[in-house]
Amino acid sequence: MADGTSLRLDKWLWFARFFKSRSLAAEACRGHKVRLNGGHVAKAAATVKVGDILTFARGERLFTVKVLELGVRRGPAPEAQALYEDLSPPPPKRDDPDIPAPVAARDAGTGRPTKAERRAMDRLRAGDD
């Protein structure tokens, strides 16, 4: 750590802006949700070096990144993106048939449909007029 060749994993994830806070990054590490070079990480204090491969999930997306630099601070997004190379597959397109369509799209703030509106939606889905 003092030699500048390694850095705590939770700090690096926070520097690279994958997590909003360092405590969230540490929690992900402690929860075995981060892999370092293929092995699960049990502690946030695990060290990361240049060239390491990290795999972790954020939301519905799986990230695989290669560490290019260690960084010294949590800077702006362009500075954070220079710390890693994204090896992740591209996110799936929304027109992919394997992704379920949203149940019912409604304008924000309109609330639940009334019984009459629900019956009208059911008739529309069934193709009846």
PDB file of C-alpha atoms in Angstrom:
ATOM      1  CA  MET A   1       0.000   0.000   0.000  1.00  0.00           C
ATOM      2  CA  ALA A   2       2.715   2.445   0.916  1.00  0.00           C
ATOM      3  CA  ASP A   3       4.723   1.363  -2.139  1.00  0.00           C
ATOM      4  CA  GLY A   4       1.936   2.454  -4.515  1.00  0.00           C
ATOM      5  CA  THR A   5       1.677  -0.895  -6.332  1.00  0.00           C
ATOM      6  CA  SER A   6      -1.582  -2.004  -4.724  1.00  0.00           C
ATOM      7  CA  LEU A   7      -4.763  -0.489  -3.318  1.00  0.00           C
ATOM      8  CA  ARG A   8      -7.683  -1.702  -1.214  1.00  0.00           C
ATOM      9  CA  LEU A   9     -10.430  -3.166  -3.381  1.00  0.00           C
ATOM     10  CA  ASP A  10     -13.243  -1.116  -1.836  1.00  0.00           C
ATOM     11  CA  LYS A  11     -11.266   2.083  -2.374  1.00  0.00           C
ATOM     12  CA  TRP A  12     -10.563   1.253  -6.006  1.00  0.00           C
ATOM     13  CA  LEU A  13     -14.228   0.419  -6.726  1.00  0.00           C
ATOM     14  CA  TRP A  14     -15.199   3.743  -5.179  1.00  0.00           C
ATOM     15  CA  PHE A  15     -12.454   5.659  -7.058  1.00  0.00           C
ATOM     16  CA  ALA A  16     -13.658   4.089 -10.338  1.00  0.00           C
ATOM     17  CA  ARG A  17     -17.222   5.219  -9.532  1.00  0.00           C
ATOM     18  CA  PHE A  18     -18.836   1.781  -9.587  1.00  0.00           C
ATOM     19  CA  PHE A  19     -20.310   2.448  -6.127  1.00  0.00           C
ATOM     20  CA  LYS A  20     -21.716   5.683  -4.695  1.00  0.00           C
ATOM     21  CA  SER A  21     -19.928   5.268  -1.384  1.00  0.00           C
ATOM     22  CA  ARG A  22     -16.969   3.364  -0.088  1.00  0.00           C
ATOM     23  CA  SER A  23     -19.168   1.632   2.482  1.00  0.00           C
ATOM     24  CA  LEU A  24     -21.361   0.230  -0.324  1.00  0.00           C
ATOM     25  CA  ALA A  25     -18.239  -1.037  -2.095  1.00  0.00           C
ATOM     26  CA  ALA A  26     -17.013  -2.634   1.145  1.00  0.00           C
ATOM     27  CA  GLU A  27     -20.412  -4.246   1.696  1.00  0.00           C
ATOM     28  CA  ALA A  28     -20.311  -5.781  -1.798  1.00  0.00           C
ATOM     29  CA  CYS A  29     -16.840  -7.170  -1.072  1.00  0.00           C
ATOM     30  CA  ARG A  30     -17.861  -8.616   2.292  1.00  0.00           C
ATOM     31  CA  GLY A  31     -20.959 -10.156   0.701  1.00  0.00           C
ATOM     32  CA  HIS A  32     -18.828 -12.186  -1.753  1.00  0.00           C
ATOM     33  CA  LYS A  33     -20.321 -10.256  -4.674  1.00  0.00           C
ATOM     34  CA  VAL A  34     -16.963  -9.289  -6.175  1.00  0.00           C
ATOM     35  CA  ARG A  35     -14.523 -11.649  -7.865  1.00  0.00           C
ATOM     36  CA  LEU A  36     -10.837 -10.830  -8.145  1.00  0.00           C
ATOM     37  CA  ASN A  37      -9.025 -12.803 -10.853  1.00  0.00           C
ATOM     38  CA  GLY A  38     -11.763 -15.451 -10.757  1.00  0.00           C
ATOM     39  CA  GLY A  39     -11.867 -15.974  -6.982  1.00  0.00           C
ATOM     40  CA  HIS A  40     -14.443 -14.599  -4.546  1.00  0.00           C
ATOM     41  CA  VAL A  41     -13.308 -11.757  -2.306  1.00  0.00           C
ATOM     42  CA  ALA A  42     -14.264 -11.970   1.360  1.00  0.00           C
ATOM     43  CA  LYS A  43     -12.721  -8.742   2.630  1.00  0.00           C
ATOM     44  CA  ALA A  44     -12.852  -5.155   1.466  1.00  0.00           C
ATOM     45  CA  ALA A  45      -9.160  -4.894   2.341  1.00  0.00           C
ATOM     46  CA  ALA A  46      -8.188  -7.280  -0.476  1.00  0.00           C
ATOM     47  CA  THR A  47      -5.525  -5.624  -2.589  1.00  0.00           C
ATOM     48  CA  VAL A  48      -5.890  -4.741  -6.264  1.00  0.00           C
ATOM     49  CA  LYS A  49      -2.931  -4.367  -8.601  1.00  0.00           C
ATOM     50  CA  VAL A  50      -2.634  -3.131 -12.170  1.00  0.00           C
ATOM     51  CA  GLY A  51      -3.637  -5.938 -14.526  1.00  0.00           C
ATOM     52  CA  ASP A  52      -6.147  -7.600 -12.156  1.00  0.00           C
ATOM     53  CA  ILE A  53      -9.557  -8.631 -13.514  1.00  0.00           C
ATOM     54  CA  LEU A  54     -12.649  -7.789 -11.433  1.00  0.00           C
ATOM     55  CA  THR A  55     -16.125  -9.226 -11.972  1.00  0.00           C
ATOM     56  CA  PHE A  56     -19.206  -7.940 -10.136  1.00  0.00           C
ATOM     57  CA  ALA A  57     -22.869  -7.139 -10.688  1.00  0.00           C
ATOM     58  CA  ARG A  58     -24.445  -3.700 -10.486  1.00  0.00           C
ATOM     59  CA  GLY A  59     -28.202  -3.811 -10.845  1.00  0.00           C
ATOM     60  CA  GLU A  60     -29.050  -6.142 -13.721  1.00  0.00           C
ATOM     61  CA  ARG A  61     -25.693  -5.685 -15.468  1.00  0.00           C
ATOM     62  CA  LEU A  62     -22.591  -7.833 -14.967  1.00  0.00           C
ATOM     63  CA  PHE A  63     -19.300  -5.922 -15.149  1.00  0.00           C
ATOM     64  CA  THR A  64     -15.927  -7.394 -15.992  1.00  0.00           C
ATOM     65  CA  VAL A  65     -13.136  -4.837 -15.836  1.00  0.00           C
ATOM     66  CA  LYS A  66      -9.355  -4.877 -16.085  1.00  0.00           C
ATOM     67  CA  VAL A  67      -7.507  -2.548 -13.726  1.00  0.00           C
ATOM     68  CA  LEU A  68      -5.315  -0.156 -15.739  1.00  0.00           C
ATOM     69  CA  GLU A  69      -4.407   2.314 -12.986  1.00  0.00           C
ATOM     70  CA  LEU A  70      -4.876   2.498  -9.225  1.00  0.00           C
ATOM     71  CA  GLY A  71      -5.858   6.143  -8.895  1.00  0.00           C
ATOM     72  CA  VAL A  72      -5.287   8.489  -5.987  1.00  0.00           C
ATOM     73  CA  ARG A  73      -8.727  10.076  -5.540  1.00  0.00           C
ATOM     74  CA  ARG A  74     -12.377   9.868  -6.529  1.00  0.00           C
ATOM     75  CA  GLY A  75     -12.289  12.321  -9.393  1.00  0.00           C
ATOM     76  CA  PRO A  76     -14.631  13.209 -12.240  1.00  0.00           C
ATOM     77  CA  ALA A  77     -16.060  10.506 -14.513  1.00  0.00           C
ATOM     78  CA  PRO A  78     -13.427  10.789 -17.294  1.00  0.00           C
ATOM     79  CA  GLU A  79     -10.686  10.372 -14.701  1.00  0.00           C
ATOM     80  CA  ALA A  80     -12.490   7.361 -13.193  1.00  0.00           C
ATOM     81  CA  GLN A  81     -13.001   5.724 -16.605  1.00  0.00           C
ATOM     82  CA  ALA A  82      -9.246   5.907 -17.224  1.00  0.00           C
ATOM     83  CA  LEU A  83      -8.693   3.554 -14.269  1.00  0.00           C
ATOM     84  CA  TYR A  84     -10.135   0.497 -16.033  1.00  0.00           C
ATOM     85  CA  GLU A  85     -10.849  -1.224 -19.327  1.00  0.00           C
ATOM     86  CA  ASP A  86     -14.397  -2.513 -19.629  1.00  0.00           C
ATOM     87  CA  LEU A  87     -14.390  -6.150 -20.783  1.00  0.00           C
ATOM     88  CA  SER A  88     -18.127  -6.623 -20.155  1.00  0.00           C
ATOM     89  CA  PRO A  89     -20.429  -7.824 -22.896  1.00  0.00           C
ATOM     90  CA  PRO A  90     -22.657  -5.040 -24.187  1.00  0.00           C
ATOM     91  CA  PRO A  91     -25.989  -4.703 -22.385  1.00  0.00           C
ATOM     92  CA  PRO A  92     -28.841  -6.552 -24.114  1.00  0.00           C
ATOM     93  CA  LYS A  93     -31.041  -4.588 -26.478  1.00  0.00           C
ATOM     94  CA  ARG A  94     -34.608  -3.905 -25.423  1.00  0.00           C
ATOM     95  CA  ASP A  95     -36.049  -5.571 -28.542  1.00  0.00           C
ATOM     96  CA  ASP A  96     -34.455  -8.882 -27.488  1.00  0.00           C
ATOM     97  CA  PRO A  97     -37.238 -11.512 -27.218  1.00  0.00           C
ATOM     98  CA  ASP A  98     -35.628 -13.055 -24.120  1.00  0.00           C
ATOM     99  CA  ILE A  99     -36.251  -9.873 -22.112  1.00  0.00           C
ATOM    100  CA  PRO A 100     -39.816  -9.681 -20.819  1.00  0.00           C
ATOM    101  CA  ALA A 101     -41.799  -6.634 -21.868  1.00  0.00           C
ATOM    102  CA  PRO A 102     -43.045  -4.261 -19.192  1.00  0.00           C
ATOM    103  CA  VAL A 103     -46.422  -5.319 -17.821  1.00  0.00           C
ATOM    104  CA  ALA A 104     -48.407  -2.161 -18.487  1.00  0.00           C
ATOM    105  CA  ALA A 105     -46.999   1.228 -19.334  1.00  0.00           C
ATOM    106  CA  ARG A 106     -48.756   4.141 -17.640  1.00  0.00           C
ATOM    107  CA  ASP A 107     -47.952   7.786 -17.367  1.00  0.00           C
ATOM    108  CA  ALA A 108     -46.308   8.715 -14.103  1.00  0.00           C
ATOM    109  CA  GLY A 109     -48.763   9.856 -11.470  1.00  0.00           C
ATOM    110  CA  THR A 110     -51.860   8.291 -13.021  1.00  0.00           C
ATOM    111  CA  GLY A 111     -52.094   5.627 -10.323  1.00  0.00           C
ATOM    112  CA  ARG A 112     -53.725   2.243 -10.648  1.00  0.00           C
ATOM    113  CA  PRO A 113     -56.255   1.725 -13.435  1.00  0.00           C
ATOM    114  CA  THR A 114     -59.928   1.713 -12.544  1.00  0.00           C
ATOM    115  CA  LYS A 115     -61.998  -1.437 -13.039  1.00  0.00           C
ATOM    116  CA  ALA A 116     -63.390  -0.079 -16.302  1.00  0.00           C
ATOM    117  CA  GLU A 117     -59.898   0.807 -17.549  1.00  0.00           C
ATOM    118  CA  ARG A 118     -58.616  -2.647 -16.588  1.00  0.00           C
ATOM    119  CA  ARG A 119     -61.434  -4.342 -18.489  1.00  0.00           C
ATOM    120  CA  ALA A 120     -60.713  -2.150 -21.504  1.00  0.00           C
ATOM    121  CA  MET A 121     -57.033  -3.164 -21.362  1.00  0.00           C
ATOM    122  CA  ASP A 122     -58.027  -6.834 -21.102  1.00  0.00           C
ATOM    123  CA  ARG A 123     -60.293  -6.482 -24.184  1.00  0.00           C
ATOM    124  CA  LEU A 124     -57.487  -4.746 -26.065  1.00  0.00           C
ATOM    125  CA  ARG A 125     -54.986  -7.500 -25.208  1.00  0.00           C
ATOM    126  CA  ALA A 126     -57.481 -10.211 -26.189  1.00  0.00           C
ATOM    127  CA  GLY A 127     -58.194  -8.474 -29.504  1.00  0.00           C
ATOM    128  CA  ASP A 128     -61.907  -7.995 -28.791  1.00  0.00           C
ATOM    129  CA  ASP A 129     -63.630  -4.716 -29.509  1.00  0.00           C
TER     130      ASP A 129
END
